[in-house]
PDB file of C-alpha atoms and ligand atoms in Angstrom:
ATOM      1  CA  MET V 248      -0.005  -0.003   0.003  1.00 40.00           C
ATOM      2  CA  THR V 249       1.242   3.470  -0.746  1.00 42.00           C
ATOM      3  CA  THR V 250       1.871   5.486   2.377  1.00 41.00           C
ATOM      4  CA  GLY V 251       3.237   8.586   0.764  1.00 41.00           C
ATOM      5  CA  ASN V 252       6.684   7.593   1.951  1.00 43.00           C
ATOM      6  CA  PHE V 253       8.459   6.857  -1.310  1.00 47.00           C
ATOM      7  CA  THR V 254      11.498   5.337   0.354  1.00 48.00           C
ATOM      8  CA  GLN V 255       9.343   2.272   1.137  1.00 52.00           C
ATOM      9  CA  ASP V 256       8.508   1.626  -2.502  1.00 51.00           C
ATOM     10  CA  PRO V 257      10.854  -0.139  -4.880  1.00 51.00           C
ATOM     11  CA  PRO V 258      12.599   2.562  -6.898  1.00 51.00           C
ATOM     12  CA  SER V 259      11.462   2.039 -10.457  1.00 53.00           C
ATOM     13  CA  THR V 260       9.727  -1.325 -10.834  1.00 51.00           C
ATOM     14  CA  ALA V 261       6.315   0.283 -10.280  1.00 75.00           C
ATOM     15  CA  LEU V 262       6.833   2.376 -13.417  1.00 89.00           C
ATOM     16  CA  HIS V 263       5.859   0.794 -16.706  1.00 96.00           C
ATOM     17  CA  ASP V 264       7.241   1.436 -20.176  1.00 98.00           C
ATOM     18  CA  PRO V 265       4.274   0.893 -22.514  1.00 98.00           C
ATOM     19  CA  PHE V 266       6.653  -0.420 -25.200  1.00 98.00           C
ATOM     20  CA  PHE V 267       8.138  -3.028 -22.867  1.00 98.00           C
ATOM     21  CA  ARG V 268       5.556  -5.686 -23.615  1.00 98.00           C
ATOM     22  CA  VAL V 269       4.957  -8.980 -25.431  1.00 98.00           C
ATOM     23  CA  ALA V 270       2.779  -9.250 -28.517  1.00 98.00           C
ATOM     24  CA  GLY V 271       0.835 -12.439 -29.116  1.00 98.00           C
ATOM     25  CA  ALA V 272      -0.311 -13.128 -32.668  1.00 98.00           C
ATOM     26  CA  PRO V 273      -1.163 -15.974 -35.061  1.00 98.00           C
ATOM     27  CA  ALA V 274       1.826 -15.098 -37.277  1.00 98.00           C
ATOM     28  CA  PHE V 275       4.977 -12.967 -37.472  1.00 98.00           C
ATOM     29  CA  THR V 276       3.541 -10.165 -39.547  1.00 98.00           C
ATOM     30  CA  ARG V 277       5.611  -7.502 -41.244  1.00 98.00           C
ATOM     31  CA  GLU V 278       4.279  -4.976 -38.754  1.00 98.00           C
ATOM     32  CA  LEU V 279       5.170  -7.039 -35.653  1.00 98.00           C
ATOM     33  CA  LEU V 280       8.699  -7.731 -36.893  1.00 98.00           C
ATOM     34  CA  THR V 281       9.156  -4.043 -37.707  1.00 98.00           C
ATOM     35  CA  ASP V 282       7.847  -3.010 -34.300  1.00 98.00           C
ATOM     36  CA  LEU V 283      10.060  -5.527 -32.504  1.00 98.00           C
ATOM     37  CA  ALA V 284      13.120  -4.246 -34.377  1.00 98.00           C
ATOM     38  CA  ALA V 285      12.116  -0.650 -33.701  1.00 98.00           C
ATOM     39  CA  GLY V 286      11.584  -1.230 -29.967  1.00 98.00           C
ATOM     40  CA  ARG V 287       7.788  -1.090 -29.729  1.00 98.00           C
ATOM     41  CA  TYR V 288       7.791  -4.623 -28.298  1.00 98.00           C
ATOM     42  CA  ALA V 289      10.263  -6.640 -26.223  1.00 98.00           C
ATOM     43  CA  ALA V 290       9.061  -9.967 -27.635  1.00 98.00           C
ATOM     44  CA  VAL V 291       6.540 -11.526 -30.016  1.00 98.00           C
ATOM     45  CA  ARG V 292       4.999 -14.933 -29.360  1.00 98.00           C
ATOM     46  CA  VAL V 293       3.171 -17.072 -31.896  1.00 98.00           C
ATOM     47  CA  PRO V 294       1.294 -20.042 -30.362  1.00 98.00           C
ATOM     48  CA  GLY V 295       0.878 -23.119 -32.523  1.00 98.00           C
ATOM     49  CA  PHE V 296       3.771 -22.089 -34.782  1.00 98.00           C
ATOM     50  CA  LEU V 297       4.601 -25.801 -35.222  1.00 98.00           C
ATOM     51  CA  SER V 298       1.788 -28.367 -35.102  1.00 98.00           C
ATOM     52  CA  ALA V 299       1.524 -30.762 -32.145  1.00 98.00           C
ATOM     53  CA  GLU V 300       2.232 -33.681 -34.525  1.00 98.00           C
ATOM     54  CA  ARG V 301       5.422 -32.148 -35.858  1.00 98.00           C
ATOM     55  CA  CYS V 302       6.584 -31.106 -32.375  1.00 98.00           C
ATOM     56  CA  ALA V 303       6.063 -34.672 -31.227  1.00 98.00           C
ATOM     57  CA  GLU V 304       7.970 -36.053 -34.211  1.00 98.00           C
ATOM     58  CA  VAL V 305      11.035 -33.868 -33.574  1.00 98.00           C
ATOM     59  CA  LEU V 306      10.876 -34.324 -29.795  1.00 98.00           C
ATOM     60  CA  THR V 307      10.546 -38.109 -29.963  1.00 98.00           C
ATOM     61  CA  SER V 308      13.624 -38.489 -32.117  1.00 98.00           C
ATOM     62  CA  LEU V 309      15.633 -35.952 -30.080  1.00 98.00           C
ATOM     63  CA  GLU V 310      14.720 -37.717 -26.832  1.00 96.00           C
ATOM     64  CA  GLU V 311      16.414 -40.873 -28.074  1.00 95.00           C
ATOM     65  CA  ARG V 312      19.702 -39.070 -28.727  1.00 97.00           C
ATOM     66  CA  ALA V 313      22.557 -38.106 -26.478  1.00 94.00           C
ATOM     67  CA  PHE V 314      22.887 -34.343 -26.066  1.00 96.00           C
ATOM     68  CA  ASP V 315      26.251 -32.576 -25.646  1.00 94.00           C
ATOM     69  CA  SER V 316      26.757 -29.786 -23.177  1.00 94.00           C
ATOM     70  CA  TYR V 317      27.823 -26.217 -23.875  1.00 91.00           C
ATOM     71  CA  GLY V 318      31.424 -25.486 -22.890  1.00 90.00           C
ATOM     72  CA  ASN V 319      31.207 -25.953 -19.130  1.00 87.00           C
ATOM     73  CA  ALA V 320      33.767 -23.314 -18.189  1.00 87.00           C
ATOM     74  CA  ARG V 321      31.548 -20.607 -19.703  1.00 93.00           C
ATOM     75  CA  VAL V 322      28.109 -22.153 -19.280  1.00 95.00           C
ATOM     76  CA  GLN V 323      27.274 -23.008 -15.647  1.00 94.00           C
ATOM     77  CA  PRO V 324      24.863 -24.423 -14.615  1.00 95.00           C
ATOM     78  CA  ARG V 325      25.111 -26.909 -17.443  1.00 95.00           C
ATOM     79  CA  VAL V 326      22.999 -26.451 -20.598  1.00 95.00           C
ATOM     80  CA  MET V 327      22.591 -29.379 -22.964  1.00 96.00           C
ATOM     81  CA  ARG V 328      22.425 -29.078 -26.735  1.00 96.00           C
ATOM     82  CA  PHE V 329      21.944 -31.205 -29.852  1.00 97.00           C
ATOM     83  CA  GLY V 330      23.896 -29.558 -32.641  1.00 96.00           C
ATOM     84  CA  VAL V 331      26.527 -26.850 -32.764  1.00 96.00           C
ATOM     85  CA  GLY V 332      26.347 -23.422 -31.180  1.00 94.00           C
ATOM     86  CA  ILE V 333      28.733 -20.769 -32.459  1.00 97.00           C
ATOM     87  CA  SER V 334      29.269 -19.392 -28.939  1.00 93.00           C
ATOM     88  CA  ASP V 335      31.376 -22.466 -28.121  1.00 92.00           C
ATOM     89  CA  HIS V 336      33.740 -21.538 -30.968  1.00 96.00           C
ATOM     90  CA  MET V 337      34.461 -17.860 -30.397  1.00 94.00           C
ATOM     91  CA  ALA V 338      38.165 -17.067 -30.641  1.00 93.00           C
ATOM     92  CA  ASP V 339      40.045 -13.745 -30.771  1.00 93.00           C
ATOM     93  CA  GLY V 340      36.891 -11.817 -31.517  1.00 95.00           C
ATOM     94  CA  GLY V 341      36.093 -14.129 -34.449  1.00 97.00           C
ATOM     95  CA  VAL V 342      35.028 -17.674 -35.205  1.00 98.00           C
ATOM     96  CA  ALA V 343      37.493 -20.554 -34.707  1.00 97.00           C
ATOM     97  CA  ASP V 344      38.044 -23.156 -37.432  1.00 97.00           C
ATOM     98  CA  SER V 345      36.696 -25.731 -34.984  1.00 97.00           C
ATOM     99  CA  TYR V 346      33.201 -24.333 -35.649  1.00 98.00           C
ATOM    100  CA  TRP V 347      33.295 -25.369 -39.297  1.00 98.00           C
ATOM    101  CA  THR V 348      34.569 -28.825 -38.468  1.00 97.00           C
ATOM    102  CA  ALA V 349      31.895 -29.241 -35.785  1.00 97.00           C
ATOM    103  CA  LEU V 350      29.233 -28.109 -38.288  1.00 98.00           C
ATOM    104  CA  GLU V 351      29.947 -31.118 -40.504  1.00 97.00           C
ATOM    105  CA  ARG V 352      29.176 -33.470 -37.612  1.00 96.00           C
ATOM    106  CA  HIS V 353      26.160 -31.305 -36.731  1.00 96.00           C
ATOM    107  CA  HIS V 354      24.676 -31.845 -40.204  1.00 97.00           C
ATOM    108  CA  GLU V 355      25.267 -35.586 -39.964  1.00 97.00           C
ATOM    109  CA  ALA V 356      23.611 -35.704 -36.526  1.00 97.00           C
ATOM    110  CA  TRP V 357      20.512 -33.782 -37.654  1.00 98.00           C
ATOM    111  CA  GLN V 358      20.232 -35.804 -40.857  1.00 97.00           C
ATOM    112  CA  GLY V 359      20.576 -38.936 -38.742  1.00 97.00           C
ATOM    113  CA  LEU V 360      17.317 -38.090 -36.996  1.00 98.00           C
ATOM    114  CA  GLY V 361      15.525 -39.058 -40.212  1.00 98.00           C
ATOM    115  CA  LEU V 362      12.807 -36.410 -39.779  1.00 98.00           C
ATOM    116  CA  SER V 363      10.066 -36.020 -42.382  1.00 98.00           C
ATOM    117  CA  PHE V 364      10.858 -32.285 -42.677  1.00 98.00           C
ATOM    118  CA  ASP V 365      13.654 -29.839 -41.905  1.00 98.00           C
ATOM    119  CA  PRO V 366      12.485 -28.038 -38.741  1.00 98.00           C
ATOM    120  CA  PHE V 367      14.864 -25.085 -39.130  1.00 98.00           C
ATOM    121  CA  ALA V 368      13.853 -24.562 -42.770  1.00 98.00           C
ATOM    122  CA  PHE V 369      10.222 -24.706 -41.652  1.00 98.00           C
ATOM    123  CA  CYS V 370      10.882 -22.089 -38.954  1.00 98.00           C
ATOM    124  CA  ARG V 371      12.633 -19.787 -41.432  1.00 98.00           C
ATOM    125  CA  GLU V 372       9.800 -20.132 -43.901  1.00 98.00           C
ATOM    126  CA  ARG V 373       7.068 -19.315 -41.382  1.00 98.00           C
ATOM    127  CA  LEU V 374       9.092 -16.559 -39.756  1.00 98.00           C
ATOM    128  CA  GLY V 375       9.648 -14.941 -43.154  1.00 98.00           C
ATOM    129  CA  ALA V 376       6.219 -15.609 -44.661  1.00 98.00           C
ATOM    130  CA  HIS V 377       5.204 -11.943 -44.381  1.00 98.00           C
ATOM    131  CA  TRP V 378       8.651 -10.363 -44.441  1.00 98.00           C
ATOM    132  CA  PRO V 379       9.486  -8.748 -47.801  1.00 97.00           C
ATOM    133  CA  GLY V 380      13.187  -9.666 -47.639  1.00 94.00           C
ATOM    134  CA  GLY V 381      12.559 -13.277 -46.557  1.00 96.00           C
ATOM    135  CA  VAL V 382      14.749 -15.330 -44.219  1.00 98.00           C
ATOM    136  CA  GLU V 383      17.976 -17.125 -45.107  1.00 98.00           C
ATOM    137  CA  VAL V 384      20.814 -18.735 -43.184  1.00 98.00           C
ATOM    138  CA  GLY V 385      23.624 -16.216 -42.771  1.00 98.00           C
ATOM    139  CA  ARG V 386      27.050 -16.585 -44.325  1.00 98.00           C
ATOM    140  CA  ARG V 387      30.566 -15.823 -43.158  1.00 98.00           C
ATOM    141  CA  GLY V 388      33.365 -15.769 -45.677  1.00 97.00           C
ATOM    142  CA  GLY V 389      30.841 -17.144 -48.157  1.00 98.00           C
ATOM    143  CA  ARG V 390      30.154 -20.207 -46.007  1.00 98.00           C
ATOM    144  CA  GLU V 391      26.709 -20.929 -44.583  1.00 98.00           C
ATOM    145  CA  LEU V 392      26.547 -20.850 -40.786  1.00 98.00           C
ATOM    146  CA  GLY V 393      24.638 -23.349 -38.657  1.00 98.00           C
ATOM    147  CA  ALA V 394      20.845 -23.208 -39.089  1.00 98.00           C
ATOM    148  CA  GLY V 395      19.916 -23.860 -35.469  1.00 98.00           C
ATOM    149  CA  VAL V 396      20.391 -25.981 -32.409  1.00 98.00           C
ATOM    150  CA  ALA V 397      18.201 -27.856 -29.927  1.00 98.00           C
ATOM    151  CA  ARG V 398      18.872 -26.442 -26.458  1.00 98.00           C
ATOM    152  CA  GLU V 399      17.956 -27.874 -23.092  1.00 97.00           C
ATOM    153  CA  PRO V 400      18.531 -25.440 -20.220  1.00 97.00           C
ATOM    154  CA  ASN V 401      16.908 -27.586 -17.525  1.00 96.00           C
ATOM    155  CA  GLN V 402      18.737 -25.688 -14.797  1.00 96.00           C
ATOM    156  CA  GLY V 403      18.072 -22.419 -16.521  1.00 97.00           C
ATOM    157  CA  PHE V 404      20.067 -19.783 -18.350  1.00 97.00           C
ATOM    158  CA  ARG V 405      21.701 -17.131 -16.225  1.00 98.00           C
ATOM    159  CA  VAL V 406      20.930 -13.463 -16.722  1.00 98.00           C
ATOM    160  CA  HIS V 407      22.695 -12.471 -19.954  1.00 98.00           C
ATOM    161  CA  PHE V 408      22.254 -10.627 -23.212  1.00 98.00           C
ATOM    162  CA  ASP V 409      23.108 -11.581 -26.785  1.00 98.00           C
ATOM    163  CA  ASP V 410      24.558  -9.038 -29.173  1.00 98.00           C
ATOM    164  CA  ALA V 411      26.780 -10.122 -32.058  1.00 97.00           C
ATOM    165  CA  LEU V 412      27.981  -6.535 -32.448  1.00 96.00           C
ATOM    166  CA  ARG V 413      29.628  -6.702 -29.022  1.00 96.00           C
ATOM    167  CA  GLU V 414      30.597 -10.376 -29.055  1.00 95.00           C
ATOM    168  CA  TYR V 415      32.578 -10.249 -32.307  1.00 96.00           C
ATOM    169  CA  GLU V 416      35.222  -7.776 -33.293  1.00 95.00           C
ATOM    170  CA  HIS V 417      33.983  -7.353 -36.864  1.00 95.00           C
ATOM    171  CA  ASP V 418      30.712  -8.211 -38.585  1.00 97.00           C
ATOM    172  CA  LEU V 419      29.854 -11.832 -37.826  1.00 98.00           C
ATOM    173  CA  LEU V 420      28.026 -12.231 -41.120  1.00 98.00           C
ATOM    174  CA  ASP V 421      29.100 -11.133 -44.582  1.00 98.00           C
ATOM    175  CA  THR V 422      26.145  -8.744 -44.589  1.00 98.00           C
ATOM    176  CA  PRO V 423      26.139  -6.121 -41.796  1.00 98.00           C
ATOM    177  CA  LEU V 424      23.245  -6.177 -39.333  1.00 98.00           C
ATOM    178  CA  ILE V 425      21.066  -3.302 -38.171  1.00 97.00           C
ATOM    179  CA  GLY V 426      18.931  -5.298 -35.750  1.00 98.00           C
ATOM    180  CA  GLN V 427      18.925  -8.616 -33.890  1.00 98.00           C
ATOM    181  CA  PHE V 428      16.415 -11.102 -32.515  1.00 98.00           C
ATOM    182  CA  ALA V 429      16.593 -14.490 -30.799  1.00 98.00           C
ATOM    183  CA  PHE V 430      14.184 -17.204 -31.971  1.00 99.00           C
ATOM    184  CA  ASN V 431      13.000 -20.140 -29.891  1.00 98.00           C
ATOM    185  CA  LEU V 432      10.466 -22.840 -30.729  1.00 98.00           C
ATOM    186  CA  TYR V 433       9.464 -24.924 -27.708  1.00 98.00           C
ATOM    187  CA  LEU V 434       9.197 -28.691 -28.169  1.00 98.00           C
ATOM    188  CA  SER V 435       8.931 -29.703 -24.537  1.00 98.00           C
ATOM    189  CA  VAL V 436       8.191 -27.533 -21.499  1.00 98.00           C
ATOM    190  CA  PRO V 437       8.075 -28.405 -17.803  1.00 98.00           C
ATOM    191  CA  PRO V 438       4.852 -28.324 -15.727  1.00 98.00           C
ATOM    192  CA  SER V 439       6.518 -25.765 -13.498  1.00 98.00           C
ATOM    193  CA  GLY V 440       9.473 -23.416 -13.934  1.00 98.00           C
ATOM    194  CA  GLY V 441      11.145 -22.840 -17.297  1.00 98.00           C
ATOM    195  CA  GLU V 442       9.909 -19.266 -17.660  1.00 98.00           C
ATOM    196  CA  THR V 443      11.770 -16.864 -19.931  1.00 98.00           C
ATOM    197  CA  VAL V 444      12.322 -13.544 -18.141  1.00 98.00           C
ATOM    198  CA  LEU V 445      13.277 -10.276 -19.828  1.00 98.00           C
ATOM    199  CA  TRP V 446      14.434  -7.114 -18.129  1.00 98.00           C
ATOM    200  CA  ARG V 447      14.164  -3.618 -19.545  1.00 98.00           C
ATOM    201  CA  HIS V 448      17.861  -3.124 -19.246  1.00 98.00           C
ATOM    202  CA  ARG V 449      20.540  -3.120 -21.939  1.00 98.00           C
ATOM    203  CA  TRP V 450      24.211  -3.595 -21.297  1.00 98.00           C
ATOM    204  CA  GLN V 451      26.112  -0.609 -19.997  1.00 98.00           C
ATOM    205  CA  PRO V 452      29.791  -0.492 -19.005  1.00 98.00           C
ATOM    206  CA  GLU V 453      29.028  -0.506 -15.246  1.00 98.00           C
ATOM    207  CA  ASP V 454      27.378  -3.925 -15.679  1.00 98.00           C
ATOM    208  CA  GLU V 455      30.758  -5.595 -16.064  1.00 97.00           C
ATOM    209  CA  ALA V 456      31.128  -5.375 -12.261  1.00 98.00           C
ATOM    210  CA  TYR V 457      28.345  -8.002 -12.112  1.00 98.00           C
ATOM    211  CA  ARG V 458      29.781 -10.420 -14.693  1.00 97.00           C
ATOM    212  CA  LEU V 459      30.402 -13.867 -13.261  1.00 97.00           C
ATOM    213  CA  PRO V 460      34.032 -14.929 -13.750  1.00 93.00           C
ATOM    214  CA  ALA V 461      34.655 -16.654 -17.137  1.00 91.00           C
ATOM    215  CA  SER V 462      30.885 -16.975 -17.615  1.00 93.00           C
ATOM    216  CA  TYR V 463      28.393 -15.859 -20.245  1.00 94.00           C
ATOM    217  CA  GLY V 464      26.198 -14.653 -17.387  1.00 97.00           C
ATOM    218  CA  TYR V 465      25.784 -11.879 -14.860  1.00 98.00           C
ATOM    219  CA  ASP V 466      24.746 -11.747 -11.237  1.00 98.00           C
ATOM    220  CA  GLU V 467      21.023 -11.058 -11.142  1.00 98.00           C
ATOM    221  CA  ALA V 468      21.684  -7.878  -9.164  1.00 98.00           C
ATOM    222  CA  VAL V 469      22.603  -6.320 -12.503  1.00 98.00           C
ATOM    223  CA  VAL V 470      18.886  -6.041 -13.326  1.00 98.00           C
ATOM    224  CA  ARG V 471      17.566  -5.416  -9.838  1.00 97.00           C
ATOM    225  CA  ASP V 472      16.005  -2.035 -10.625  1.00 94.00           C
ATOM    226  CA  ALA V 473      14.707  -2.877 -14.069  1.00 98.00           C
ATOM    227  CA  GLU V 474      11.163  -3.584 -15.112  1.00 98.00           C
ATOM    228  CA  ALA V 475      10.748  -7.341 -15.810  1.00 98.00           C
ATOM    229  CA  LEU V 476       8.381  -9.434 -17.851  1.00 98.00           C
ATOM    230  CA  GLU V 477       7.957 -13.179 -17.870  1.00 98.00           C
ATOM    231  CA  VAL V 478       6.813 -15.593 -20.558  1.00 98.00           C
ATOM    232  CA  THR V 479       5.793 -19.159 -19.740  1.00 98.00           C
ATOM    233  CA  PRO V 480       6.449 -21.008 -22.998  1.00 98.00           C
ATOM    234  CA  ARG V 481       3.969 -23.516 -24.433  1.00 98.00           C
ATOM    235  CA  VAL V 482       4.699 -26.484 -26.662  1.00 98.00           C
ATOM    236  CA  GLY V 483       4.577 -25.504 -30.338  1.00 98.00           C
ATOM    237  CA  GLU V 484       4.957 -21.823 -29.577  1.00 98.00           C
ATOM    238  CA  ALA V 485       7.583 -19.611 -31.197  1.00 98.00           C
ATOM    239  CA  LEU V 486       9.049 -16.741 -29.234  1.00 98.00           C
ATOM    240  CA  LEU V 487      11.090 -13.983 -30.832  1.00 98.00           C
ATOM    241  CA  ILE V 488      12.795 -11.659 -28.378  1.00 98.00           C
ATOM    242  CA  ASP V 489      15.011  -8.619 -28.540  1.00 98.00           C
ATOM    243  CA  PRO V 490      18.088 -10.349 -27.050  1.00 98.00           C
ATOM    244  CA  ARG V 491      19.808  -7.089 -26.205  1.00 98.00           C
ATOM    245  CA  TYR V 492      17.494  -6.825 -23.255  1.00 98.00           C
ATOM    246  CA  PHE V 493      19.009  -8.836 -20.410  1.00 98.00           C
ATOM    247  CA  HIS V 494      17.154 -12.157 -20.158  1.00 98.00           C
ATOM    248  CA  ALA V 495      17.250 -15.474 -18.324  1.00 98.00           C
ATOM    249  CA  VAL V 496      15.497 -18.841 -18.195  1.00 98.00           C
ATOM    250  CA  ARG V 497      14.306 -20.143 -14.835  1.00 98.00           C
ATOM    251  CA  PRO V 498      15.102 -23.732 -13.788  1.00 98.00           C
ATOM    252  CA  SER V 499      12.618 -26.402 -14.881  1.00 98.00           C
ATOM    253  CA  ARG V 500      10.888 -28.846 -12.588  1.00 98.00           C
ATOM    254  CA  GLY V 501       9.198 -32.049 -13.712  1.00 97.00           C
ATOM    255  CA  ALA V 502      10.137 -32.365 -17.389  1.00 97.00           C
ATOM    256  CA  ARG V 503      12.811 -31.530 -19.930  1.00 96.00           C
ATOM    257  CA  ARG V 504      12.730 -28.052 -21.457  1.00 98.00           C
ATOM    258  CA  ILE V 505      13.807 -28.446 -25.075  1.00 98.00           C
ATOM    259  CA  ALA V 506      13.638 -25.684 -27.682  1.00 98.00           C
ATOM    260  CA  LEU V 507      14.918 -25.212 -31.210  1.00 98.00           C
ATOM    261  CA  GLY V 508      16.810 -21.962 -31.310  1.00 98.00           C
ATOM    262  CA  PHE V 509      18.743 -19.653 -33.573  1.00 98.00           C
ATOM    263  CA  ALA V 510      19.808 -16.029 -33.724  1.00 98.00           C
ATOM    264  CA  VAL V 511      18.231 -13.721 -36.291  1.00 98.00           C
ATOM    265  CA  GLY V 512      19.779 -10.585 -37.699  1.00 98.00           C
ATOM    266  CA  LEU V 513      18.019  -7.870 -39.639  1.00 98.00           C
ATOM    267  CA  ALA V 514      20.528  -7.133 -42.397  1.00 98.00           C
ATOM    268  CA  VAL V 515      21.119  -3.843 -44.201  1.00 98.00           C
ATOM    269  CA  THR V 516      19.666  -5.520 -47.290  1.00 97.00           C
ATOM    270  CA  GLY V 517      16.317  -5.919 -45.479  1.00 97.00           C
ATOM    271  CA  GLN V 518      16.721  -9.693 -45.275  1.00 98.00           C
ATOM    272  CA  LEU V 519      16.480 -11.635 -42.037  1.00 98.00           C
ATOM    273  CA  LEU V 520      19.602 -13.803 -41.612  1.00 98.00           C
ATOM    274  CA  THR V 521      19.911 -16.626 -39.104  1.00 98.00           C
ATOM    275  CA  TRP V 522      22.770 -18.419 -37.400  1.00 98.00           C
ATOM    276  CA  ALA V 523      23.537 -20.682 -34.466  1.00 98.00           C
TER     277      ALA V 523
HETATM  278  O1  AKG G  39      15.021 -20.508 -24.090  1.00 64.92           O
HETATM  279  C1  AKG G  39      14.605 -19.348 -24.078  1.00 64.92           C
HETATM  280  O2  AKG G  39      13.400 -19.085 -23.866  1.00 64.92           O
HETATM  281  C2  AKG G  39      15.552 -18.184 -24.301  1.00 64.92           C
HETATM  282  C3  AKG G  39      16.977 -18.659 -24.453  1.00 64.92           C
HETATM  283  C4  AKG G  39      17.951 -17.565 -24.775  1.00 64.92           C
HETATM  284  O3  AKG G  39      18.688 -17.097 -23.948  1.00 64.92           O
HETATM  285  C5  AKG G  39      18.027 -17.030 -26.153  1.00 64.92           C
HETATM  286  O4  AKG G  39      17.317 -17.519 -27.029  1.00 64.92           O
HETATM  287  O5  AKG G  39      18.806 -16.089 -26.387  1.00 64.92           O
HETATM  288 FE1  FE2 G  40      20.005 -15.520 -24.825  1.00 64.92          FE
END
């Protein structure tokens, strides 16, 4: 209750930015993608992006496979993955040769699932259905990057942000980017936990005081004064976020939390370009 004594109230969390919100829609329209890139939304969610049948097909075959873990010096608590993530192959502000070697095995592993369709191609097609420039897998030095990865952060993702402009010394892709998103399609979600949380806070130099040693993540105190919003993912739903807002995934209880994910860049050409 407000007593008139402002020192008793949390400093800024009571204030709301009307643009810090999540849109829910049947499709990623041109307008929603534009508004997400421009900052009129923090995230866009599309329920039923992939049918229950197709989710079950991909999930069933993934469940039979052994997942790897992300590099465990940088990613603690452990996050499992099926396929290659470029963040494990960052070197000297660029991409190590090991990424390209790992990608060959990644393609074999995904082909080995014997799926009736290519889930990442399907996601690109639906994501770009209303986008004039379409969606393609990004290239570096003329070579196509990874199309996506299955991620399983059962113990959560720490508070972090994703921004290729800061993570790499030069342009990651051959085509420069003017905007970035992170795409997730949920195949399996837990009955409790597993929420995706976003904070209305972008990286600033002072935040480095909160970085956990050798980690991709930050102490949650870095976002303590920021407005937060939470999304509880559903199976078959696609979520596109502005990953430059600090975000985290809460630990899951009761079931595996498995999502197909990739990064999306809005290129100067107007195309959406993906990578993982
Ligand atoms: O799994 C999620 O909901 C978000 C994961 C994440 O950190 C990202 O996609 O950048
Ligand atoms: Fe992220």
